[in-house]
Short mmCIF file of C-alpha atoms in Angstrom, two decimals:
data_model
loop_
_atom_site.label_atom_id
_atom_site.label_comp_id
_atom_site.label_asym_id
_atom_site.label_seq_id
_atom_site.Cartn_x
_atom_site.Cartn_y
_atom_site.Cartn_z
CA MET A 561 0.00 0.00 0.00
CA TYR A 562 1.22 3.49 -0.83
CA GLN A 563 0.78 6.07 1.93
CA CYS A 564 0.14 9.79 1.69
CA TYR A 565 3.21 11.91 2.43
CA ASN A 566 1.05 14.44 4.29
CA CYS A 567 -1.15 12.34 6.57
CA GLY A 568 -0.17 8.71 6.08
CA GLY A 569 -3.54 7.83 4.56
CA GLU A 570 -4.09 5.39 1.72
CA LEU A 571 -3.42 6.59 -1.82
CA ARG A 572 -5.62 5.53 -4.73
CA PHE A 573 -5.32 6.21 -8.43
CA ASP A 574 -7.95 8.76 -9.50
CA ILE A 575 -9.09 8.22 -13.09
CA PRO A 576 -10.37 11.74 -13.97
CA SER A 577 -7.20 13.48 -12.76
CA GLN A 578 -4.82 10.58 -13.60
CA ARG A 579 -3.09 11.21 -10.26
CA LEU A 580 -2.84 9.49 -6.88
CA VAL A 581 -5.32 10.93 -4.39
CA CYS A 582 -5.33 10.41 -0.63
CA THR A 583 -8.57 8.92 0.70
CA SER A 584 -8.15 10.89 3.95
CA CYS A 585 -6.89 14.39 3.16
CA SER A 586 -7.48 14.45 -0.63
CA SER A 587 -3.87 15.39 -1.37
CA ASP A 588 -2.84 14.40 -4.89
CA PHE A 589 0.51 13.25 -6.24
CA ASP A 590 2.15 12.33 -9.52
CA PRO A 591 2.19 8.49 -9.79
CA TYR A 592 5.92 8.56 -10.55
CA ALA A 593 6.67 10.74 -7.54
CA VAL A 594 5.58 8.15 -4.98
CA GLU A 595 7.28 5.07 -6.39
CA LYS A 596 9.14 3.07 -3.79
CA PRO A 597 12.92 3.21 -4.29
CA GLU A 598 13.29 -0.57 -4.15
CA ASP A 599 10.69 -1.01 -6.89
CA ALA A 600 12.15 1.68 -9.15
CA ALA A 601 15.57 0.08 -9.28
CA ALA A 602 14.49 -3.58 -9.61
CA GLU A 603 13.11 -5.69 -12.44
CA THR A 604 10.40 -6.90 -10.07
CA TYR A 605 8.04 -5.20 -7.64
CA ALA A 606 6.37 -6.37 -4.43
CA SER A 607 2.66 -7.04 -4.60
CA MET A 608 -0.09 -8.72 -2.60
CA VAL A 609 -1.46 -11.77 -4.42
CA PHE A 610 -4.99 -13.01 -3.66
CA HIS A 611 -5.60 -16.70 -4.37
CA CYS A 612 -9.04 -18.29 -4.79
CA PRO A 613 -9.25 -21.64 -2.96
CA GLN A 614 -12.04 -22.83 -5.28
CA CYS A 615 -10.80 -22.19 -8.82
CA GLY A 616 -7.13 -21.32 -8.30
CA GLY A 617 -7.41 -17.88 -9.91
CA GLU A 618 -5.00 -15.19 -8.74
CA ILE A 619 -5.06 -11.41 -8.88
CA MET A 620 -2.58 -8.87 -7.51
CA SER A 621 -3.08 -5.59 -5.72
CA GLN A 622 -1.14 -2.93 -3.91
CA ASP A 623 -3.87 -2.91 -1.24
CA THR A 624 -3.70 -5.25 1.74
CA THR A 625 -7.49 -5.41 2.22
CA ALA A 626 -8.67 -8.99 1.75
CA ALA A 627 -10.84 -9.55 -1.32
CA ALA A 628 -14.31 -10.89 -0.52
CA PHE A 629 -15.05 -12.66 -3.82
CA CYS A 630 -13.31 -14.22 -6.80
CA SER A 631 -13.58 -12.33 -10.09
CA TYR A 632 -13.26 -15.49 -12.19
CA CYS A 633 -15.52 -18.10 -10.62
CA GLY A 634 -17.84 -15.71 -8.73
CA ALA A 635 -17.31 -17.51 -5.42
CA SER A 636 -18.11 -15.43 -2.33
CA THR A 637 -15.14 -16.38 -0.22
CA VAL A 638 -12.25 -14.70 1.53
CA LEU A 639 -9.25 -15.19 -0.71
CA SER A 640 -5.94 -16.25 0.77
CA GLN A 641 -3.16 -13.72 0.37
CA HIS A 642 0.60 -13.54 0.32
CA ILE A 643 3.27 -11.11 -0.82
CA VAL A 644 5.34 -11.98 -3.89
CA ASN A 645 7.79 -10.24 -6.19
CA GLU A 646 6.19 -9.96 -9.62
CA LYS A 647 7.93 -9.35 -12.93
CA ARG A 648 7.81 -5.66 -13.74
CA PRO A 649 5.89 -4.77 -16.94
CA ARG A 650 7.42 -2.26 -19.31
CA TYR A 651 4.29 -0.20 -20.03
CA ILE A 652 0.78 0.38 -18.74
CA ILE A 653 -2.37 2.02 -20.12
CA PRO A 654 -4.02 3.69 -17.09
CA PHE A 655 -7.79 3.46 -16.66
CA LYS A 656 -9.62 6.17 -18.61
CA VAL A 657 -13.19 4.98 -17.89
CA ASN A 658 -14.22 5.25 -14.24
CA LYS A 659 -16.53 2.83 -12.45
CA GLU A 660 -19.65 4.98 -12.73
CA ARG A 661 -19.22 5.37 -16.46
CA CYS A 662 -18.51 1.64 -16.70
CA LYS A 663 -21.84 0.85 -14.99
CA GLU A 664 -23.68 3.27 -17.29
CA LEU A 665 -22.25 1.60 -20.41
CA TYR A 666 -23.12 -1.84 -19.10
CA ALA A 667 -26.66 -0.74 -18.16
CA SER A 668 -27.14 0.68 -21.65
CA LYS A 669 -26.28 -2.70 -23.15
CA MET A 670 -28.57 -4.55 -20.75
CA LYS A 671 -31.55 -2.39 -21.78
CA ARG A 672 -31.50 -4.16 -25.14
CA SER A 673 -31.44 -7.62 -23.52
CA ILE A 674 -35.02 -7.86 -22.32
CA PHE A 675 -34.88 -11.58 -21.48
CA ALA A 676 -31.64 -11.44 -19.47
CA PRO A 677 -31.85 -12.64 -15.84
CA LYS A 678 -32.93 -9.89 -13.45
CA GLU A 679 -29.78 -10.38 -11.38
CA LEU A 680 -27.74 -8.88 -14.22
CA ARG A 681 -29.56 -5.56 -13.68
CA ASP A 682 -29.44 -5.59 -9.90
CA PRO A 683 -27.57 -2.43 -8.75
CA LYS A 684 -25.85 -4.41 -5.99
CA PHE A 685 -24.60 -6.91 -8.55
CA VAL A 686 -23.51 -4.24 -11.04
CA ASP A 687 -21.62 -2.46 -8.26
CA SER A 688 -19.31 -5.49 -8.08
CA PHE A 689 -17.42 -4.42 -11.20
CA ARG A 690 -13.73 -4.70 -10.37
CA GLY A 691 -10.96 -2.80 -12.13
CA ILE A 692 -8.28 -5.27 -13.22
CA TYR A 693 -5.15 -4.59 -15.25
CA MET A 694 -4.73 -7.51 -17.64
CA PRO A 695 -1.21 -8.46 -18.82
CA TYR A 696 -0.57 -8.33 -22.56
CA TRP A 697 2.45 -9.14 -24.69
CA SER A 698 3.15 -6.30 -27.09
CA TYR A 699 5.15 -7.23 -30.21
CA GLU A 700 7.24 -5.18 -32.62
CA ILE A 701 7.59 -6.58 -36.15
CA LEU A 702 9.84 -5.23 -38.92
CA HIS A 703 9.39 -5.92 -42.63
CA HIS A 704 12.43 -4.80 -44.58
CA GLY A 705 13.66 -6.03 -47.94
CA PRO A 706 12.71 -6.65 -51.56
CA PHE A 707 9.42 -8.25 -52.54
CA ARG A 708 8.24 -9.85 -55.75
CA PHE A 709 4.62 -10.62 -56.57
CA HIS A 710 2.88 -12.06 -59.59
CA PHE A 711 -0.51 -10.75 -60.57
CA ASP A 712 -3.05 -10.99 -63.36
CA LYS A 713 -5.20 -8.36 -65.07
CA SER A 714 -8.09 -9.39 -67.27
CA HIS A 715 -10.11 -7.44 -69.82
CA ARG A 716 -12.72 -8.33 -72.44
CA LYS A 717 -12.09 -7.86 -76.12
CA GLY A 718 -15.06 -8.85 -78.25
CA ASP A 719 -16.00 -12.41 -77.35
CA TYR A 720 -12.69 -13.04 -75.63
CA ILE A 721 -11.40 -12.42 -72.11
CA ILE A 722 -7.71 -11.58 -72.29
CA THR A 723 -5.58 -12.07 -69.18
CA ASP A 724 -2.16 -10.41 -68.89
CA HIS A 725 0.41 -11.76 -66.43
CA TYR A 726 2.78 -9.38 -64.65
CA ALA A 727 5.57 -9.36 -62.11
CA PHE A 728 5.41 -6.63 -59.46
CA ASN A 729 8.74 -5.86 -57.72
CA GLY A 730 9.77 -3.37 -55.08
CA ASN A 731 11.34 -2.72 -51.71
CA LEU A 732 9.32 -2.76 -48.50
CA HIS A 733 9.97 -1.10 -45.18
CA ALA A 734 7.19 -1.43 -42.63
CA GLU A 735 7.18 -1.42 -38.83
CA TYR A 736 4.37 -2.76 -36.64
CA ASN A 737 4.37 -1.70 -33.00
CA GLY A 738 1.84 -2.60 -30.32
CA LEU A 739 0.47 -5.85 -31.81
CA SER A 740 -0.88 -7.27 -28.56
CA HIS A 741 -2.22 -10.54 -27.15
CA ASP A 742 -3.23 -11.22 -23.57
CA ALA A 743 -0.65 -12.99 -21.42
CA SER A 744 -2.96 -14.43 -18.76
CA SER A 745 -4.29 -17.99 -18.76
CA THR A 746 -7.21 -16.87 -16.59
CA PHE A 747 -8.39 -14.28 -19.14
CA ALA A 748 -10.27 -15.97 -21.99
CA ASP A 749 -8.82 -15.16 -25.41
CA THR A 750 -12.33 -14.67 -26.80
CA ILE A 751 -12.94 -11.83 -24.35
CA SER A 752 -9.58 -10.16 -24.91
CA GLU A 753 -10.07 -10.31 -28.69
CA ALA A 754 -13.59 -8.88 -28.43
CA LEU A 755 -12.44 -6.01 -26.16
CA ALA A 756 -9.79 -4.92 -28.65
CA PRO A 757 -8.51 -2.60 -29.85
CA TYR A 758 -6.55 -0.58 -27.32
CA ASP A 759 -4.82 2.63 -28.36
CA VAL A 760 -1.19 1.77 -27.63
CA LYS A 761 -0.21 5.40 -28.19
CA GLU A 762 -1.51 6.03 -24.68
CA MET A 763 0.90 3.55 -23.07
CA VAL A 764 3.11 5.07 -20.40
CA ASP A 765 6.03 3.71 -18.42
CA PHE A 766 4.86 1.35 -15.71
CA THR A 767 5.02 2.23 -12.05
CA PRO A 768 3.34 0.13 -9.32
CA SER A 769 1.53 3.18 -7.95
CA TYR A 770 -0.87 3.00 -10.93
CA LEU A 771 -2.26 -0.16 -9.30
CA CYS A 772 -3.39 1.63 -6.14
CA GLY A 773 -7.10 0.89 -5.71
CA TYR A 774 -7.10 -1.63 -8.57
CA TYR A 775 -6.07 -5.20 -9.23
CA ALA A 776 -3.80 -6.84 -11.77
CA ASP A 777 -3.80 -10.31 -13.24
CA THR A 778 -0.61 -12.34 -13.33
CA GLU A 779 1.36 -13.04 -16.50
CA ASP A 780 1.77 -16.78 -17.08
CA VAL A 781 1.69 -17.25 -20.87
CA ASP A 782 4.99 -17.50 -22.75
CA SER A 783 5.54 -14.66 -25.19
CA ARG A 784 6.25 -17.21 -27.96
CA THR A 785 2.64 -18.40 -27.73
CA TYR A 786 1.33 -15.77 -30.14
CA GLU A 787 4.39 -15.15 -32.31
CA ASP A 788 2.94 -16.94 -35.33
CA GLN A 789 -0.36 -15.05 -35.04
CA VAL A 790 1.44 -11.71 -34.77
CA GLN A 791 3.63 -12.52 -37.77
CA ASP A 792 0.53 -13.42 -39.80
CA THR A 793 -1.21 -10.20 -38.74
CA ALA A 794 1.76 -8.11 -39.82
CA ALA A 795 2.04 -10.01 -43.13
CA ALA A 796 -1.65 -9.40 -43.84
CA GLY A 797 -1.11 -5.68 -43.14
CA SER A 798 1.81 -5.42 -45.56
CA LEU A 799 -0.06 -7.34 -48.24
CA ALA A 800 -3.08 -5.07 -47.89
CA TYR A 801 -0.84 -2.01 -48.28
CA ILE A 802 0.87 -3.44 -51.38
CA GLU A 803 -2.44 -4.41 -52.97
CA LYS A 804 -3.89 -0.96 -52.25
CA ASN A 805 -0.91 0.85 -53.77
CA GLY A 806 -0.24 -1.70 -56.51
CA PRO A 807 -1.59 -1.83 -60.05
CA PRO A 808 -5.34 -1.02 -60.17
CA GLY A 809 -7.49 -4.09 -60.80
CA ALA A 810 -4.59 -6.49 -60.21
CA VAL A 811 -5.28 -9.93 -58.75
CA PHE A 812 -2.25 -11.27 -56.86
CA LYS A 813 -1.68 -14.95 -57.57
CA ASP A 814 1.18 -15.93 -55.26
CA PRO A 815 0.12 -18.84 -53.00
CA ASP A 816 2.49 -17.68 -50.24
CA LYS A 817 1.55 -14.00 -50.41
CA LYS A 818 0.59 -13.98 -46.70
CA SER A 819 3.74 -15.74 -45.54
CA PRO A 820 5.92 -13.65 -43.17
CA ALA A 821 9.01 -14.90 -45.04
CA LYS A 822 7.75 -13.10 -48.13
CA TYR A 823 8.35 -9.80 -46.32
CA HIS A 824 11.66 -10.69 -44.63
CA ALA A 825 9.88 -10.39 -41.28
CA VAL A 826 11.92 -9.87 -38.13
CA LEU A 827 10.58 -9.92 -34.56
CA LYS A 828 12.42 -6.93 -33.11
CA GLY A 829 11.13 -7.17 -29.58
CA THR A 830 8.44 -8.18 -27.11
CA THR A 831 7.41 -6.16 -24.07
CA MET A 832 5.02 -6.82 -21.20
CA THR A 833 2.20 -4.29 -20.83
CA LEU A 834 -0.88 -3.91 -18.65
CA PHE A 835 -4.24 -2.96 -20.19
CA PRO A 836 -7.28 -1.81 -18.14
CA VAL A 837 -10.44 -3.95 -17.93
CA TRP A 838 -13.55 -3.60 -15.78
CA PHE A 839 -14.52 -7.17 -14.86
CA LEU A 840 -17.73 -8.67 -13.49
CA SER A 841 -18.73 -12.33 -13.03
CA TYR A 842 -22.23 -13.80 -12.72
CA ARG A 843 -22.44 -17.30 -11.30
CA ARG A 844 -25.48 -19.57 -11.50
CA ARG A 845 -25.00 -23.11 -10.22
CA ASP A 846 -22.23 -24.71 -12.33
CA ARG A 847 -22.01 -21.95 -14.96
CA VAL A 848 -20.45 -18.50 -14.93
CA ALA A 849 -20.95 -15.50 -17.21
CA TYR A 850 -18.56 -12.57 -17.56
CA ALA A 851 -19.23 -8.91 -18.27
CA THR A 852 -16.22 -6.83 -19.25
CA VAL A 853 -15.68 -3.21 -20.20
CA ASN A 854 -12.58 -1.89 -21.93
CA GLY A 855 -11.13 0.49 -19.33
CA GLN A 856 -9.72 2.76 -22.04
CA THR A 857 -12.41 2.92 -24.74
CA GLY A 858 -15.56 1.84 -22.85
CA LYS A 859 -16.33 -1.04 -25.23
CA VAL A 860 -18.66 -3.57 -23.53
CA VAL A 861 -18.35 -7.33 -24.05
CA SER A 862 -20.75 -9.49 -22.08
CA ASP A 863 -21.99 -13.06 -21.81
CA ILE A 864 -25.79 -12.73 -21.66
CA PRO A 865 -27.81 -15.83 -20.78
CA ILE A 866 -31.59 -15.94 -21.21
CA SER A 867 -34.08 -16.20 -18.37
CA ILE A 868 -36.45 -18.97 -19.45
CA GLY A 869 -38.98 -17.85 -16.84
CA LYS A 870 -39.07 -14.34 -18.34
CA TYR A 871 -39.65 -15.72 -21.81
CA ILE A 872 -42.50 -17.99 -20.71
CA LEU A 873 -44.12 -15.15 -18.74
CA ALA A 874 -43.85 -12.76 -21.70
CA THR A 875 -45.37 -15.40 -23.98
CA LEU A 876 -48.32 -15.95 -21.65
CA VAL A 877 -48.89 -12.21 -21.27
CA LEU A 878 -48.93 -11.74 -25.05
CA ALA A 879 -51.12 -14.79 -25.64
CA VAL A 880 -54.27 -13.14 -24.21
CA PRO A 881 -54.41 -9.99 -26.42
CA ILE A 882 -53.28 -12.02 -29.42
CA PHE A 883 -56.16 -14.45 -28.91
CA PHE A 884 -58.74 -11.65 -28.81
CA LEU A 885 -57.20 -9.95 -31.86
CA LEU A 886 -57.35 -13.20 -33.78
CA GLU A 887 -60.94 -13.69 -32.68
CA ALA A 888 -61.78 -10.21 -33.97
CA PHE A 889 -60.17 -10.60 -37.39
CA LEU A 890 -60.47 -14.32 -38.13
CA THR A 891 -63.15 -16.92 -37.93
CA LEU A 892 -61.35 -19.39 -35.69
CA VAL A 893 -62.86 -22.59 -36.95
CA PRO A 894 -60.93 -25.77 -36.00
CA LYS A 895 -59.04 -26.06 -39.30
CA VAL A 896 -57.89 -22.42 -39.13
CA VAL A 897 -56.60 -22.94 -35.59
CA MET A 898 -54.71 -26.06 -36.65
CA SER A 899 -53.30 -24.29 -39.72
CA ILE A 900 -51.92 -21.48 -37.57
CA ALA A 901 -50.52 -24.00 -35.07
CA ALA A 902 -48.89 -25.99 -37.89
CA LEU A 903 -47.27 -22.87 -39.36
CA LEU A 904 -45.90 -21.69 -36.01
CA ALA A 905 -44.70 -25.21 -35.18
CA LEU A 906 -42.81 -25.32 -38.47
CA VAL A 907 -41.17 -21.96 -37.73
CA ALA A 908 -40.18 -23.26 -34.28
CA ALA A 909 -38.82 -26.49 -35.77
CA ALA A 910 -36.74 -24.53 -38.29
CA MET A 911 -35.33 -22.32 -35.51
CA PHE A 912 -34.67 -25.40 -33.41
CA ARG A 913 -32.78 -27.12 -36.23
CA MET A 914 -30.80 -23.97 -37.00
CA GLN A 915 -29.84 -23.49 -33.37
CA LEU A 916 -28.71 -27.11 -33.07
CA SER A 917 -26.44 -26.59 -36.08
CA MET A 918 -24.97 -23.47 -34.50
CA ILE A 919 -24.33 -25.19 -31.18
CA LYS A 920 -22.83 -28.25 -32.85
CA LYS A 921 -20.39 -25.92 -34.58
CA LYS A 922 -19.60 -24.14 -31.31
CA GLU A 923 -18.99 -27.38 -29.40
CA THR A 924 -16.78 -29.01 -32.02
CA GLU A 925 -14.94 -25.93 -33.28
CA GLU A 926 -11.22 -26.14 -32.67
CA PHE A 927 -8.38 -23.71 -32.90
CA PRO A 928 -4.63 -23.96 -32.25
CA VAL A 929 -3.05 -23.14 -28.93
CA TYR A 930 0.70 -23.43 -28.66
CA ASP A 931 2.68 -25.17 -25.98
CA HIS A 932 6.46 -25.19 -25.58
CA SER A 933 8.55 -28.08 -24.38
CA SER A 934 11.60 -27.65 -22.19
CA GLU A 935 13.76 -27.87 -25.33
CA GLY A 936 11.89 -24.93 -26.80
CA LYS A 937 10.20 -26.91 -29.59
CA ARG A 938 6.82 -25.61 -30.63
CA GLU A 939 4.00 -28.15 -30.53
CA LYS A 940 0.44 -27.42 -31.61
CA ALA A 941 -2.24 -28.56 -29.19
CA ARG A 942 -5.90 -28.52 -30.08
CA ARG A 943 -8.70 -28.36 -27.54
CA ARG A 944 -12.47 -28.53 -27.78
CA VAL A 945 -14.21 -25.34 -26.87
CA VAL A 946 -17.76 -24.60 -25.80
CA HIS A 947 -17.93 -21.27 -27.61
CA ARG A 948 -15.64 -18.98 -29.54
CA SER A 949 -17.26 -15.65 -28.88
CA SER A 950 -18.77 -14.02 -25.88
CA GLY A 951 -22.49 -14.62 -25.86
CA ASN A 952 -24.33 -11.60 -27.13
CA ALA A 953 -27.99 -12.51 -26.94
CA SER A 954 -29.31 -9.50 -28.88
CA GLY A 955 -29.54 -11.37 -32.20
CA PHE A 956 -31.13 -14.38 -30.60
CA MET A 957 -33.57 -12.14 -28.72
CA ALA A 958 -34.60 -10.61 -32.03
CA VAL A 959 -35.41 -14.03 -33.47
CA LEU A 960 -37.51 -14.89 -30.43
CA ALA A 961 -39.32 -11.57 -30.69
CA ILE A 962 -40.09 -12.24 -34.34
CA LEU A 963 -41.54 -15.60 -33.38
CA MET A 964 -43.68 -14.14 -30.61
CA PHE A 965 -45.06 -11.45 -32.89
CA ALA A 966 -45.64 -13.81 -35.81
CA VAL A 967 -49.31 -14.29 -34.88
CA PRO A 968 -50.27 -10.58 -35.17
CA VAL A 969 -48.58 -10.50 -38.56
CA LEU A 970 -50.69 -13.49 -39.60
CA MET A 971 -53.85 -11.51 -38.81
CA VAL A 972 -53.14 -9.22 -41.74
CA PHE A 973 -53.32 -12.26 -43.98
CA GLY A 974 -56.30 -13.73 -42.21
CA SER A 975 -58.29 -14.32 -45.36
CA LEU A 976 -55.33 -16.08 -46.97
CA ILE A 977 -54.91 -18.39 -43.98
CA TYR A 978 -58.59 -19.15 -43.98
CA ALA A 979 -58.42 -20.08 -47.67
CA LEU A 980 -55.26 -22.16 -47.27
CA SER A 981 -56.75 -24.06 -44.35
CA ARG A 982 -59.14 -25.67 -46.83
CA THR A 983 -56.28 -26.89 -49.06
CA PHE A 984 -53.05 -28.85 -48.52
CA ILE A 985 -51.29 -26.40 -46.17
CA ILE A 986 -51.55 -28.67 -43.11
CA PRO A 987 -50.07 -31.83 -44.69
CA VAL A 988 -47.34 -29.83 -46.45
CA LEU A 989 -46.29 -28.07 -43.23
CA SER A 990 -46.52 -31.32 -41.27
CA ILE A 991 -44.34 -33.28 -43.69
CA ILE A 992 -41.70 -30.52 -43.80
CA GLY A 993 -41.74 -30.38 -39.99
CA ILE A 994 -41.32 -34.16 -39.69
CA LEU A 995 -38.34 -34.10 -42.05
CA LEU A 996 -36.72 -31.19 -40.16
CA LEU A 997 -37.07 -32.79 -36.75
CA SER A 998 -36.09 -36.28 -37.93
CA GLY A 999 -32.80 -34.88 -39.17
CA SER A 1000 -32.19 -33.25 -35.78
CA PHE A 1001 -31.64 -36.57 -34.00
CA LYS A 1002 -28.14 -36.96 -35.45
CA LYS A 1003 -27.19 -33.47 -34.34
CA VAL A 1004 -28.46 -34.01 -30.78
CA LYS A 1005 -26.48 -37.25 -30.41
CA LYS A 1006 -23.25 -35.36 -31.07
CA LEU A 1007 -23.96 -32.67 -28.45
CA ARG A 1008 -23.02 -32.86 -24.79
CA ALA A 1009 -26.54 -32.13 -23.51
CA THR A 1010 -29.44 -34.19 -24.84
CA GLY A 1011 -32.41 -32.62 -23.03
CA SER A 1012 -33.82 -31.39 -26.34
CA VAL A 1013 -34.69 -34.96 -27.37
CA TRP A 1014 -38.10 -34.54 -25.72
CA GLY A 1015 -38.71 -31.42 -27.79
CA ILE A 1016 -38.02 -33.44 -30.95
CA PHE A 1017 -40.32 -36.28 -29.86
CA LEU A 1018 -43.16 -33.94 -28.95
CA GLY A 1019 -42.72 -31.98 -32.19
CA LEU A 1020 -42.82 -35.16 -34.27
CA PHE A 1021 -45.87 -36.32 -32.35
CA ALA A 1022 -47.66 -32.99 -32.99
CA PHE A 1023 -46.91 -33.00 -36.73
CA ILE A 1024 -47.97 -36.65 -37.09
CA VAL A 1025 -51.21 -35.99 -35.20
CA MET A 1026 -51.99 -32.93 -37.35
CA LEU A 1027 -51.30 -34.92 -40.51
CA ALA A 1028 -53.50 -37.79 -39.30
CA VAL A 1029 -56.34 -35.45 -38.34
CA TRP A 1030 -56.23 -33.81 -41.77
CA LEU A 1031 -56.27 -37.19 -43.53
CA ILE A 1032 -59.11 -38.62 -41.42
CA SER A 1033 -61.03 -35.31 -41.32
CA PRO A 1034 -63.13 -36.22 -38.24
CA ALA A 1035 -66.44 -34.54 -37.57
CA LYS A 1036 -65.68 -33.65 -33.96
CA ASP A 1037 -63.81 -30.39 -33.35
CA ALA A 1038 -62.03 -31.86 -30.32
CA TYR A 1039 -59.56 -33.71 -32.55
CA TYR A 1040 -58.48 -30.50 -34.27
CA TYR A 1041 -58.06 -28.68 -30.99
CA PHE A 1042 -56.09 -31.59 -29.50
CA ALA A 1043 -53.68 -31.49 -32.45
CA SER A 1044 -53.37 -27.70 -32.09
CA VAL A 1045 -52.63 -27.93 -28.35
CA ALA A 1046 -49.98 -30.60 -29.05
CA ALA A 1047 -48.35 -28.27 -31.61
CA ILE A 1048 -48.33 -25.33 -29.18
CA ALA A 1049 -46.83 -27.54 -26.45
CA ALA A 1050 -44.16 -28.69 -28.91
CA ILE A 1051 -43.39 -25.06 -29.78
CA MET A 1052 -42.88 -24.16 -26.13
CA LEU A 1053 -40.72 -27.22 -25.41
CA MET A 1054 -38.55 -26.64 -28.48
CA MET A 1055 -38.09 -22.97 -27.59
CA ILE A 1056 -37.16 -23.87 -24.03
CA SER A 1057 -34.64 -26.40 -25.35
CA VAL A 1058 -33.19 -23.79 -27.70
CA MET A 1059 -32.80 -21.33 -24.82
CA GLN A 1060 -31.18 -23.99 -22.64
CA TYR A 1061 -28.64 -24.65 -25.38
CA HIS A 1062 -28.12 -20.94 -25.88
CA ASN A 1063 -27.34 -20.59 -22.17
CA ILE A 1064 -24.72 -23.32 -22.47
CA TYR A 1065 -22.61 -21.44 -24.99
CA ALA A 1066 -23.51 -17.95 -23.70
CA THR A 1067 -21.98 -18.92 -20.35
CA ARG A 1068 -18.86 -20.81 -19.32
CA GLU A 1069 -17.87 -23.75 -17.19
CA LEU A 1070 -16.54 -22.88 -13.75
CA PRO A 1071 -12.83 -22.26 -14.30
CA GLN A 1072 -10.05 -24.32 -12.79
CA PHE A 1073 -6.70 -22.57 -12.99
CA ALA A 1074 -4.63 -24.43 -10.41
CA ASN A 1075 -2.73 -26.71 -12.80
CA TYR A 1076 -3.07 -24.88 -16.09
CA LYS A 1077 -0.59 -22.63 -17.82
CA GLY A 1078 -0.87 -20.91 -21.17
CA GLY A 1079 -3.36 -19.75 -23.76
CA ASP A 1080 -7.10 -19.69 -23.39
CA ASN A 1081 -8.58 -21.41 -20.35
CA ARG A 1082 -11.45 -23.37 -21.87
CA ALA A 1083 -11.06 -27.11 -21.77
#
């Protein structure tokens, strides 16, 4: 802890003034003026490390006050603490967005997520945002030397397309500074990528006093982990520049045009930096969701699960006025009711099938993470992931809203529905629905959770019953209404299954960091 020179009170970094301010007498100081002599001269600095006994996550602070909860697993527990000497970063980007502004930005995002759990809007919960400096490796790449590209240009002459082949030569000199990747195994790569970019022009020399009142994550990922990605990024940048300033209309044909070797790439240096992040975790049973805000730009990235209870309640509330509107505009004879039910059930089945395809892709998608042996050889390791991107439920919410408001739209075409109900609309919709749901069995078998099987069974049952009722054409209305009720029940069960799956990839498994080093922590 850094103490005030005037009264001995605790100093904290004040974001608006970018100075250290005493919590007792309000005196302010330049962050570099209060650095401890032993820290200024050493390559390390002393810091208090808080360790979570449940997930193994660690964060550092210059404050000695015990943390009351873990930022990564959401556990409400007193974290163990000990003093260690941490490697000193070269640069830091101080917080530019204060906590109040952070909460405003997050609240603005949550206004668009109408089906999010109410806890995510609770002021007490939102007040738990914690300012954490995340470690990043910052790379400097140099491209210097001659380049040679082959390209084609085509033009039409009469009935012929003439293609000319050219060689494009030149000398390249390009420098890339501040290409950054997070250096913490506890900070998911998907979040760090989504929070980008940071303006590295605002980096300043690191001093531990910037951490007063905030936390910092520990660096535990080798700088070589992202070297290939950084080299590829720089190569893509040079290629884009050459193509932009090259011959107009040229199509470059070289198969290795994105190879770093093509540009005589040299890794000039790697430095450790700290970037500001406002961090919040939401834990529900065995899942955790993260909300993060870029502490420099204010960009919000959040995992947003769906409250199934809210969706069901909203559906029931809308069902009453929709029923009376339908009654006013349509003659709800049994076949019309079953036609509407069949159409909505088909829409639900299509959404269900589409969502299963998305989740199958999320669960089986793989990407390379690098590990390094003691001999320094680079080995590629591939791991299954639950999701690649932070769950933003706004698009999914829009689809659900479209489904819920589909019935009022149908009222405009009431006469058309009434006419179609007397034709082959029911068997056509039923057969398409049976084919869609039958093909979903294979997808469900390959997923980790199989609770949606009941939605498939009930949907198939509803479509088969509607098809049978249409073929038999019974005199009693009860058969039509039974088939319609079965279809509505299938719709609800399929939508609930879809939301359950959405919540799987919009949230994360409880982390376990104790024995893991390197890359993105999602096993």
